Amino acid sequence: MKLFLDTANVDDIKEIAAWGILSGVTTNPSLIAREGRDFREVIGEICDIVDGPISAEVISTEREGMLREAREKAEWHENVVIKIPMGKEGLAAVSILEKEGLRCNVTLVFSAAQGYTAALAGASFVSPFVGRLDDIGIPGMEVVADLAEIYDLHGFGTRIIAASIRHTQHVEQAALAGAHIATVPTAVVRKLVEHPLTDIGLEKFLSDWNK
Ligand code: G3P
């Protein structure tokens, strides 16, 4: 399972990319708005840091607007992946864009049925939102596991990005459930590499050495 960073913060991306564990980045309108910067400029900087799929989301809700925005964003950099919201208009846009050779990431996916239709439309990526399902008492990781099985059984090439990740167990569970990618907020990525016993062990090694 590859690791993507779910942020539009360029400093965080630089730091985590330097650890050699990062394969891509996902953004959404909320994350871009949080940075208070020009959308295109931020995506350009991210593409300069990470050589992998970089998701940039459209804000149009109807097909023509999505197509217009997607074609424009695809010009920004060859690694830009167009993030399109799940729905009838979104699927129609995805099926056209993928035929044009533009890679799409269908976002706001909350069921295996939705993820199945995204694959039928030819989406390169699909993003089931694990944490937001957990929040309403539905086990989000089951959608990831079901999609992994469906895509495998029926030979779909769509890559599953486990999204809306809230803690390190989500990352471990996504890998076990068969997600191809987990997109993870910076704070959770930091926690992935930490363990109190590592700190205690290192302290002991160094104090023994100094004695
Ligand atoms: O970018 C999509 C997704 O990862 C958002 O997560 O934490 O806002 O539910 P969250």
PDB file of C-alpha atoms and ligand atoms in Angstrom:
ATOM      1  CA  MET A   1       0.000   0.000   0.000  1.00  0.00           C
ATOM      2  CA  LYS A   2       1.378   3.378  -1.012  1.00  0.00           C
ATOM      3  CA  LEU A   3       1.246   6.412   1.260  1.00  0.00           C
ATOM      4  CA  PHE A   4      -0.176   9.748   0.097  1.00  0.00           C
ATOM      5  CA  LEU A   5      -0.340  12.892   2.215  1.00  0.00           C
ATOM      6  CA  ASP A   6      -3.820  14.413   2.639  1.00  0.00           C
ATOM      7  CA  THR A   7      -2.887  18.079   2.899  1.00  0.00           C
ATOM      8  CA  ALA A   8      -2.214  21.229   0.879  1.00  0.00           C
ATOM      9  CA  ASN A   9       0.488  22.456   3.274  1.00  0.00           C
ATOM     10  CA  VAL A  10       3.703  22.698   1.292  1.00  0.00           C
ATOM     11  CA  ASP A  11       6.006  22.743   4.350  1.00  0.00           C
ATOM     12  CA  ASP A  12       4.459  19.517   5.675  1.00  0.00           C
ATOM     13  CA  ILE A  13       4.768  17.892   2.249  1.00  0.00           C
ATOM     14  CA  LYS A  14       8.453  18.883   2.001  1.00  0.00           C
ATOM     15  CA  GLU A  15       9.185  17.446   5.440  1.00  0.00           C
ATOM     16  CA  ILE A  16       7.416  14.109   4.931  1.00  0.00           C
ATOM     17  CA  ALA A  17       8.693  13.714   1.339  1.00  0.00           C
ATOM     18  CA  ALA A  18      12.250  13.948   2.696  1.00  0.00           C
ATOM     19  CA  TRP A  19      11.592  10.808   4.774  1.00  0.00           C
ATOM     20  CA  GLY A  20      11.365   8.861   1.501  1.00  0.00           C
ATOM     21  CA  ILE A  21       7.925   7.366   2.230  1.00  0.00           C
ATOM     22  CA  LEU A  22       5.638   9.524   0.115  1.00  0.00           C
ATOM     23  CA  SER A  23       4.146   8.560  -3.273  1.00  0.00           C
ATOM     24  CA  GLY A  24       1.497  11.245  -3.832  1.00  0.00           C
ATOM     25  CA  VAL A  25      -0.714  13.978  -2.355  1.00  0.00           C
ATOM     26  CA  THR A  26      -4.465  14.562  -2.192  1.00  0.00           C
ATOM     27  CA  THR A  27      -6.120  17.918  -1.640  1.00  0.00           C
ATOM     28  CA  ASN A  28      -9.736  19.003  -1.411  1.00  0.00           C
ATOM     29  CA  PRO A  29     -11.415  22.439  -1.403  1.00  0.00           C
ATOM     30  CA  SER A  30     -11.388  22.569   2.427  1.00  0.00           C
ATOM     31  CA  LEU A  31      -7.642  21.833   2.588  1.00  0.00           C
ATOM     32  CA  ILE A  32      -6.825  24.386  -0.131  1.00  0.00           C
ATOM     33  CA  ALA A  33      -9.006  27.038   1.565  1.00  0.00           C
ATOM     34  CA  ARG A  34      -7.214  26.378   4.889  1.00  0.00           C
ATOM     35  CA  GLU A  35      -3.911  27.474   3.274  1.00  0.00           C
ATOM     36  CA  GLY A  36      -5.441  30.753   1.977  1.00  0.00           C
ATOM     37  CA  ARG A  37      -3.262  30.621  -1.154  1.00  0.00           C
ATOM     38  CA  ASP A  38      -3.754  30.497  -4.917  1.00  0.00           C
ATOM     39  CA  PHE A  39      -4.927  26.998  -5.940  1.00  0.00           C
ATOM     40  CA  ARG A  40      -2.749  26.679  -9.035  1.00  0.00           C
ATOM     41  CA  GLU A  41       0.350  27.975  -7.271  1.00  0.00           C
ATOM     42  CA  VAL A  42      -0.047  25.466  -4.404  1.00  0.00           C
ATOM     43  CA  ILE A  43      -0.592  22.521  -6.768  1.00  0.00           C
ATOM     44  CA  GLY A  44       2.451  23.612  -8.822  1.00  0.00           C
ATOM     45  CA  GLU A  45       4.655  23.680  -5.726  1.00  0.00           C
ATOM     46  CA  ILE A  46       3.372  20.270  -4.585  1.00  0.00           C
ATOM     47  CA  CYS A  47       4.130  18.809  -8.047  1.00  0.00           C
ATOM     48  CA  ASP A  48       7.695  20.124  -7.759  1.00  0.00           C
ATOM     49  CA  ILE A  49       8.153  18.292  -4.430  1.00  0.00           C
ATOM     50  CA  VAL A  50       6.429  14.947  -5.053  1.00  0.00           C
ATOM     51  CA  ASP A  51       6.743  13.006  -8.303  1.00  0.00           C
ATOM     52  CA  GLY A  52       3.458  11.104  -8.098  1.00  0.00           C
ATOM     53  CA  PRO A  53      -0.303  11.572  -8.448  1.00  0.00           C
ATOM     54  CA  ILE A  54      -1.451  14.942  -7.039  1.00  0.00           C
ATOM     55  CA  SER A  55      -5.232  15.240  -6.672  1.00  0.00           C
ATOM     56  CA  ALA A  56      -6.865  18.611  -7.374  1.00  0.00           C
ATOM     57  CA  GLU A  57     -10.631  18.754  -6.934  1.00  0.00           C
ATOM     58  CA  VAL A  58     -13.199  20.488  -9.126  1.00  0.00           C
ATOM     59  CA  ILE A  59     -15.819  22.685  -7.475  1.00  0.00           C
ATOM     60  CA  SER A  60     -18.430  22.542 -10.258  1.00  0.00           C
ATOM     61  CA  THR A  61     -21.419  20.338  -9.603  1.00  0.00           C
ATOM     62  CA  GLU A  62     -22.571  19.822 -13.192  1.00  0.00           C
ATOM     63  CA  ARG A  63     -20.858  17.876 -15.960  1.00  0.00           C
ATOM     64  CA  GLU A  64     -19.859  20.729 -18.303  1.00  0.00           C
ATOM     65  CA  GLY A  65     -18.314  22.761 -15.496  1.00  0.00           C
ATOM     66  CA  MET A  66     -16.446  19.713 -14.213  1.00  0.00           C
ATOM     67  CA  LEU A  67     -15.099  18.997 -17.699  1.00  0.00           C
ATOM     68  CA  ARG A  68     -13.986  22.603 -18.168  1.00  0.00           C
ATOM     69  CA  GLU A  69     -12.255  22.751 -14.782  1.00  0.00           C
ATOM     70  CA  ALA A  70     -10.682  19.312 -15.197  1.00  0.00           C
ATOM     71  CA  ARG A  71      -9.158  20.106 -18.599  1.00  0.00           C
ATOM     72  CA  GLU A  72      -7.784  23.368 -17.237  1.00  0.00           C
ATOM     73  CA  LYS A  73      -6.240  21.738 -14.138  1.00  0.00           C
ATOM     74  CA  ALA A  74      -4.760  18.925 -16.219  1.00  0.00           C
ATOM     75  CA  GLU A  75      -2.699  21.584 -18.029  1.00  0.00           C
ATOM     76  CA  TRP A  76      -1.059  22.625 -14.750  1.00  0.00           C
ATOM     77  CA  HIS A  77       1.166  19.528 -14.540  1.00  0.00           C
ATOM     78  CA  GLU A  78       1.243  15.998 -15.950  1.00  0.00           C
ATOM     79  CA  ASN A  79       0.929  14.517 -12.431  1.00  0.00           C
ATOM     80  CA  VAL A  80      -2.347  16.277 -11.659  1.00  0.00           C
ATOM     81  CA  VAL A  81      -5.218  13.850 -11.027  1.00  0.00           C
ATOM     82  CA  ILE A  82      -8.702  15.346 -11.253  1.00  0.00           C
ATOM     83  CA  LYS A  83     -10.769  14.773  -8.142  1.00  0.00           C
ATOM     84  CA  ILE A  84     -14.457  14.523  -9.024  1.00  0.00           C
ATOM     85  CA  PRO A  85     -17.326  14.164  -6.539  1.00  0.00           C
ATOM     86  CA  MET A  86     -19.366  10.956  -6.675  1.00  0.00           C
ATOM     87  CA  GLY A  87     -22.769  11.272  -8.383  1.00  0.00           C
ATOM     88  CA  LYS A  88     -24.456  11.114 -11.783  1.00  0.00           C
ATOM     89  CA  GLU A  89     -22.798  14.281 -13.102  1.00  0.00           C
ATOM     90  CA  GLY A  90     -19.438  13.206 -11.680  1.00  0.00           C
ATOM     91  CA  LEU A  91     -19.549   9.741 -13.244  1.00  0.00           C
ATOM     92  CA  ALA A  92     -20.503  11.201 -16.637  1.00  0.00           C
ATOM     93  CA  ALA A  93     -17.544  13.590 -16.437  1.00  0.00           C
ATOM     94  CA  VAL A  94     -15.178  10.807 -15.338  1.00  0.00           C
ATOM     95  CA  SER A  95     -16.139   8.549 -18.240  1.00  0.00           C
ATOM     96  CA  ILE A  96     -15.353  11.364 -20.713  1.00  0.00           C
ATOM     97  CA  LEU A  97     -12.144  12.547 -19.031  1.00  0.00           C
ATOM     98  CA  GLU A  98     -10.668   9.059 -18.662  1.00  0.00           C
ATOM     99  CA  LYS A  99     -11.269   8.453 -22.394  1.00  0.00           C
ATOM    100  CA  GLU A 100      -9.329  11.672 -23.044  1.00  0.00           C
ATOM    101  CA  GLY A 101      -6.459  10.249 -20.998  1.00  0.00           C
ATOM    102  CA  LEU A 102      -7.023  12.387 -17.879  1.00  0.00           C
ATOM    103  CA  ARG A 103      -6.830  10.415 -14.628  1.00  0.00           C
ATOM    104  CA  CYS A 104      -9.729  10.910 -12.197  1.00  0.00           C
ATOM    105  CA  ASN A 105     -10.140  10.261  -8.482  1.00  0.00           C
ATOM    106  CA  VAL A 106     -13.811   9.809  -7.553  1.00  0.00           C
ATOM    107  CA  THR A 107     -14.228  11.315  -4.106  1.00  0.00           C
ATOM    108  CA  LEU A 108     -16.946  11.332  -1.407  1.00  0.00           C
ATOM    109  CA  VAL A 109     -17.504   7.583  -1.799  1.00  0.00           C
ATOM    110  CA  PHE A 110     -19.401   6.038   1.117  1.00  0.00           C
ATOM    111  CA  SER A 111     -20.482   2.607  -0.170  1.00  0.00           C
ATOM    112  CA  ALA A 112     -19.098  -0.277  -2.194  1.00  0.00           C
ATOM    113  CA  ALA A 113     -21.985   0.245  -4.627  1.00  0.00           C
ATOM    114  CA  GLN A 114     -20.779   3.793  -5.333  1.00  0.00           C
ATOM    115  CA  GLY A 115     -17.203   2.575  -5.709  1.00  0.00           C
ATOM    116  CA  TYR A 116     -18.366  -0.119  -8.126  1.00  0.00           C
ATOM    117  CA  THR A 117     -20.023   2.498 -10.379  1.00  0.00           C
ATOM    118  CA  ALA A 118     -16.880   4.663 -10.243  1.00  0.00           C
ATOM    119  CA  ALA A 119     -14.890   1.686 -11.551  1.00  0.00           C
ATOM    120  CA  LEU A 120     -17.468   1.084 -14.301  1.00  0.00           C
ATOM    121  CA  ALA A 121     -17.068   4.731 -15.384  1.00  0.00           C
ATOM    122  CA  GLY A 122     -13.345   4.001 -15.743  1.00  0.00           C
ATOM    123  CA  ALA A 123     -12.007   5.994 -12.769  1.00  0.00           C
ATOM    124  CA  SER A 124      -8.276   5.572 -12.149  1.00  0.00           C
ATOM    125  CA  PHE A 125      -8.791   6.118  -8.402  1.00  0.00           C
ATOM    126  CA  VAL A 126     -11.668   5.923  -5.939  1.00  0.00           C
ATOM    127  CA  SER A 127     -11.673   7.463  -2.456  1.00  0.00           C
ATOM    128  CA  PRO A 128     -13.852   5.798   0.180  1.00  0.00           C
ATOM    129  CA  PHE A 129     -14.131   8.066   3.262  1.00  0.00           C
ATOM    130  CA  VAL A 130     -13.464   5.786   6.210  1.00  0.00           C
ATOM    131  CA  GLY A 131     -13.511   8.248   9.131  1.00  0.00           C
ATOM    132  CA  ARG A 132     -16.706  10.025   8.138  1.00  0.00           C
ATOM    133  CA  LEU A 133     -18.524   6.658   8.004  1.00  0.00           C
ATOM    134  CA  ASP A 134     -17.101   5.669  11.408  1.00  0.00           C
ATOM    135  CA  ASP A 135     -18.382   9.029  12.713  1.00  0.00           C
ATOM    136  CA  ILE A 136     -21.970   7.990  11.976  1.00  0.00           C
ATOM    137  CA  GLY A 137     -21.574   4.481  13.381  1.00  0.00           C
ATOM    138  CA  ILE A 138     -20.956   2.634  10.099  1.00  0.00           C
ATOM    139  CA  PRO A 139     -17.678   0.676   9.881  1.00  0.00           C
ATOM    140  CA  GLY A 140     -15.888   2.607   7.109  1.00  0.00           C
ATOM    141  CA  MET A 141     -13.134   0.075   6.600  1.00  0.00           C
ATOM    142  CA  GLU A 142     -15.692  -2.496   5.416  1.00  0.00           C
ATOM    143  CA  VAL A 143     -16.244  -0.375   2.307  1.00  0.00           C
ATOM    144  CA  VAL A 144     -12.504  -0.504   1.589  1.00  0.00           C
ATOM    145  CA  ALA A 145     -12.392  -4.287   2.110  1.00  0.00           C
ATOM    146  CA  ASP A 146     -15.509  -4.879  -0.036  1.00  0.00           C
ATOM    147  CA  LEU A 147     -14.174  -2.699  -2.849  1.00  0.00           C
ATOM    148  CA  ALA A 148     -10.808  -4.476  -2.763  1.00  0.00           C
ATOM    149  CA  GLU A 149     -12.609  -7.794  -3.157  1.00  0.00           C
ATOM    150  CA  ILE A 150     -14.967  -6.553  -5.894  1.00  0.00           C
ATOM    151  CA  TYR A 151     -12.156  -4.978  -7.949  1.00  0.00           C
ATOM    152  CA  ASP A 152     -10.033  -8.090  -7.556  1.00  0.00           C
ATOM    153  CA  LEU A 153     -12.861 -10.535  -8.412  1.00  0.00           C
ATOM    154  CA  HIS A 154     -13.929  -8.610 -11.505  1.00  0.00           C
ATOM    155  CA  GLY A 155     -10.573  -7.355 -12.744  1.00  0.00           C
ATOM    156  CA  PHE A 156     -11.134  -3.603 -12.318  1.00  0.00           C
ATOM    157  CA  GLY A 157      -7.917  -1.574 -12.484  1.00  0.00           C
ATOM    158  CA  THR A 158      -9.269   1.259 -10.304  1.00  0.00           C
ATOM    159  CA  ARG A 159      -6.930   1.999  -7.375  1.00  0.00           C
ATOM    160  CA  ILE A 160      -8.508   2.337  -3.926  1.00  0.00           C
ATOM    161  CA  ILE A 161      -7.376   5.354  -1.896  1.00  0.00           C
ATOM    162  CA  ALA A 162      -8.472   4.906   1.731  1.00  0.00           C
ATOM    163  CA  ALA A 163      -9.366   8.499   2.697  1.00  0.00           C
ATOM    164  CA  SER A 164     -10.694  10.347   5.743  1.00  0.00           C
ATOM    165  CA  ILE A 165      -8.060   8.589   7.829  1.00  0.00           C
ATOM    166  CA  ARG A 166      -8.148   9.615  11.490  1.00  0.00           C
ATOM    167  CA  HIS A 167      -5.524   7.511  13.309  1.00  0.00           C
ATOM    168  CA  THR A 168      -2.700   5.025  12.839  1.00  0.00           C
ATOM    169  CA  GLN A 169      -4.975   1.995  13.229  1.00  0.00           C
ATOM    170  CA  HIS A 170      -6.913   3.191  10.178  1.00  0.00           C
ATOM    171  CA  VAL A 171      -3.662   3.038   8.183  1.00  0.00           C
ATOM    172  CA  GLU A 172      -2.851  -0.482   9.394  1.00  0.00           C
ATOM    173  CA  GLN A 173      -6.427  -1.636   8.771  1.00  0.00           C
ATOM    174  CA  ALA A 174      -6.490  -0.075   5.278  1.00  0.00           C
ATOM    175  CA  ALA A 175      -3.329  -1.995   4.339  1.00  0.00           C
ATOM    176  CA  LEU A 176      -4.839  -5.240   5.653  1.00  0.00           C
ATOM    177  CA  ALA A 177      -8.166  -4.560   3.897  1.00  0.00           C
ATOM    178  CA  GLY A 178      -6.421  -4.318   0.529  1.00  0.00           C
ATOM    179  CA  ALA A 179      -6.365  -0.556  -0.133  1.00  0.00           C
ATOM    180  CA  HIS A 180      -3.767   0.289  -2.774  1.00  0.00           C
ATOM    181  CA  ILE A 181      -3.129   3.703  -1.230  1.00  0.00           C
ATOM    182  CA  ALA A 182      -3.892   5.440   2.065  1.00  0.00           C
ATOM    183  CA  THR A 183      -4.073   9.221   2.043  1.00  0.00           C
ATOM    184  CA  VAL A 184      -3.165  10.372   5.515  1.00  0.00           C
ATOM    185  CA  PRO A 185      -3.139  13.740   7.336  1.00  0.00           C
ATOM    186  CA  THR A 186       0.303  14.960   8.421  1.00  0.00           C
ATOM    187  CA  ALA A 187      -0.351  14.528  12.161  1.00  0.00           C
ATOM    188  CA  VAL A 188      -1.211  10.854  11.640  1.00  0.00           C
ATOM    189  CA  VAL A 189       1.848  10.277   9.418  1.00  0.00           C
ATOM    190  CA  ARG A 190       4.058  11.606  12.222  1.00  0.00           C
ATOM    191  CA  LYS A 191       2.428   9.130  14.620  1.00  0.00           C
ATOM    192  CA  LEU A 192       3.070   6.253  12.194  1.00  0.00           C
ATOM    193  CA  VAL A 193       6.798   6.466  12.844  1.00  0.00           C
ATOM    194  CA  GLU A 194       6.629   7.037  16.603  1.00  0.00           C
ATOM    195  CA  HIS A 195       6.496   4.594  19.518  1.00  0.00           C
ATOM    196  CA  PRO A 196       7.277   5.356  23.189  1.00  0.00           C
ATOM    197  CA  LEU A 197       9.308   2.141  23.477  1.00  0.00           C
ATOM    198  CA  THR A 198      11.531   3.341  20.610  1.00  0.00           C
ATOM    199  CA  ASP A 199      12.269   6.560  22.555  1.00  0.00           C
ATOM    200  CA  ILE A 200      12.868   4.704  25.838  1.00  0.00           C
ATOM    201  CA  GLY A 201      15.063   2.123  24.078  1.00  0.00           C
ATOM    202  CA  LEU A 202      17.186   4.780  22.388  1.00  0.00           C
ATOM    203  CA  GLU A 203      17.616   6.711  25.626  1.00  0.00           C
ATOM    204  CA  LYS A 204      18.829   3.516  27.357  1.00  0.00           C
ATOM    205  CA  PHE A 205      21.263   2.641  24.538  1.00  0.00           C
ATOM    206  CA  LEU A 206      22.778   6.129  24.657  1.00  0.00           C
ATOM    207  CA  SER A 207      23.028   6.299  28.447  1.00  0.00           C
ATOM    208  CA  ASP A 208      24.677   2.820  28.537  1.00  0.00           C
ATOM    209  CA  TRP A 209      27.093   3.929  25.819  1.00  0.00           C
ATOM    210  CA  ASN A 210      27.999   7.121  27.696  1.00  0.00           C
ATOM    211  CA  LYS A 211      28.710   5.138  30.884  1.00  0.00           C
TER     212      LYS A 211
HETATM  213  O1  G3P B   1      -9.602  14.514   1.264  1.00  0.00           O
HETATM  214  C1  G3P B   1     -10.646  13.681   1.547  1.00  0.00           C
HETATM  215  C2  G3P B   1     -10.666  13.130   2.955  1.00  0.00           C
HETATM  216  O2  G3P B   1      -9.457  12.519   3.254  1.00  0.00           O
HETATM  217  C3  G3P B   1     -11.168  14.095   3.994  1.00  0.00           C
HETATM  218  O3  G3P B   1     -11.007  13.612   5.300  1.00  0.00           O
HETATM  219  O4  G3P B   1     -10.909  14.070   7.726  1.00  0.00           O
HETATM  220  O5  G3P B   1     -12.162  15.649   6.218  1.00  0.00           O
HETATM  221  O6  G3P B   1     -13.059  13.385   6.717  1.00  0.00           O
HETATM  222  P1  G3P B   1     -11.845  14.217   6.543  1.00  0.00           P
END
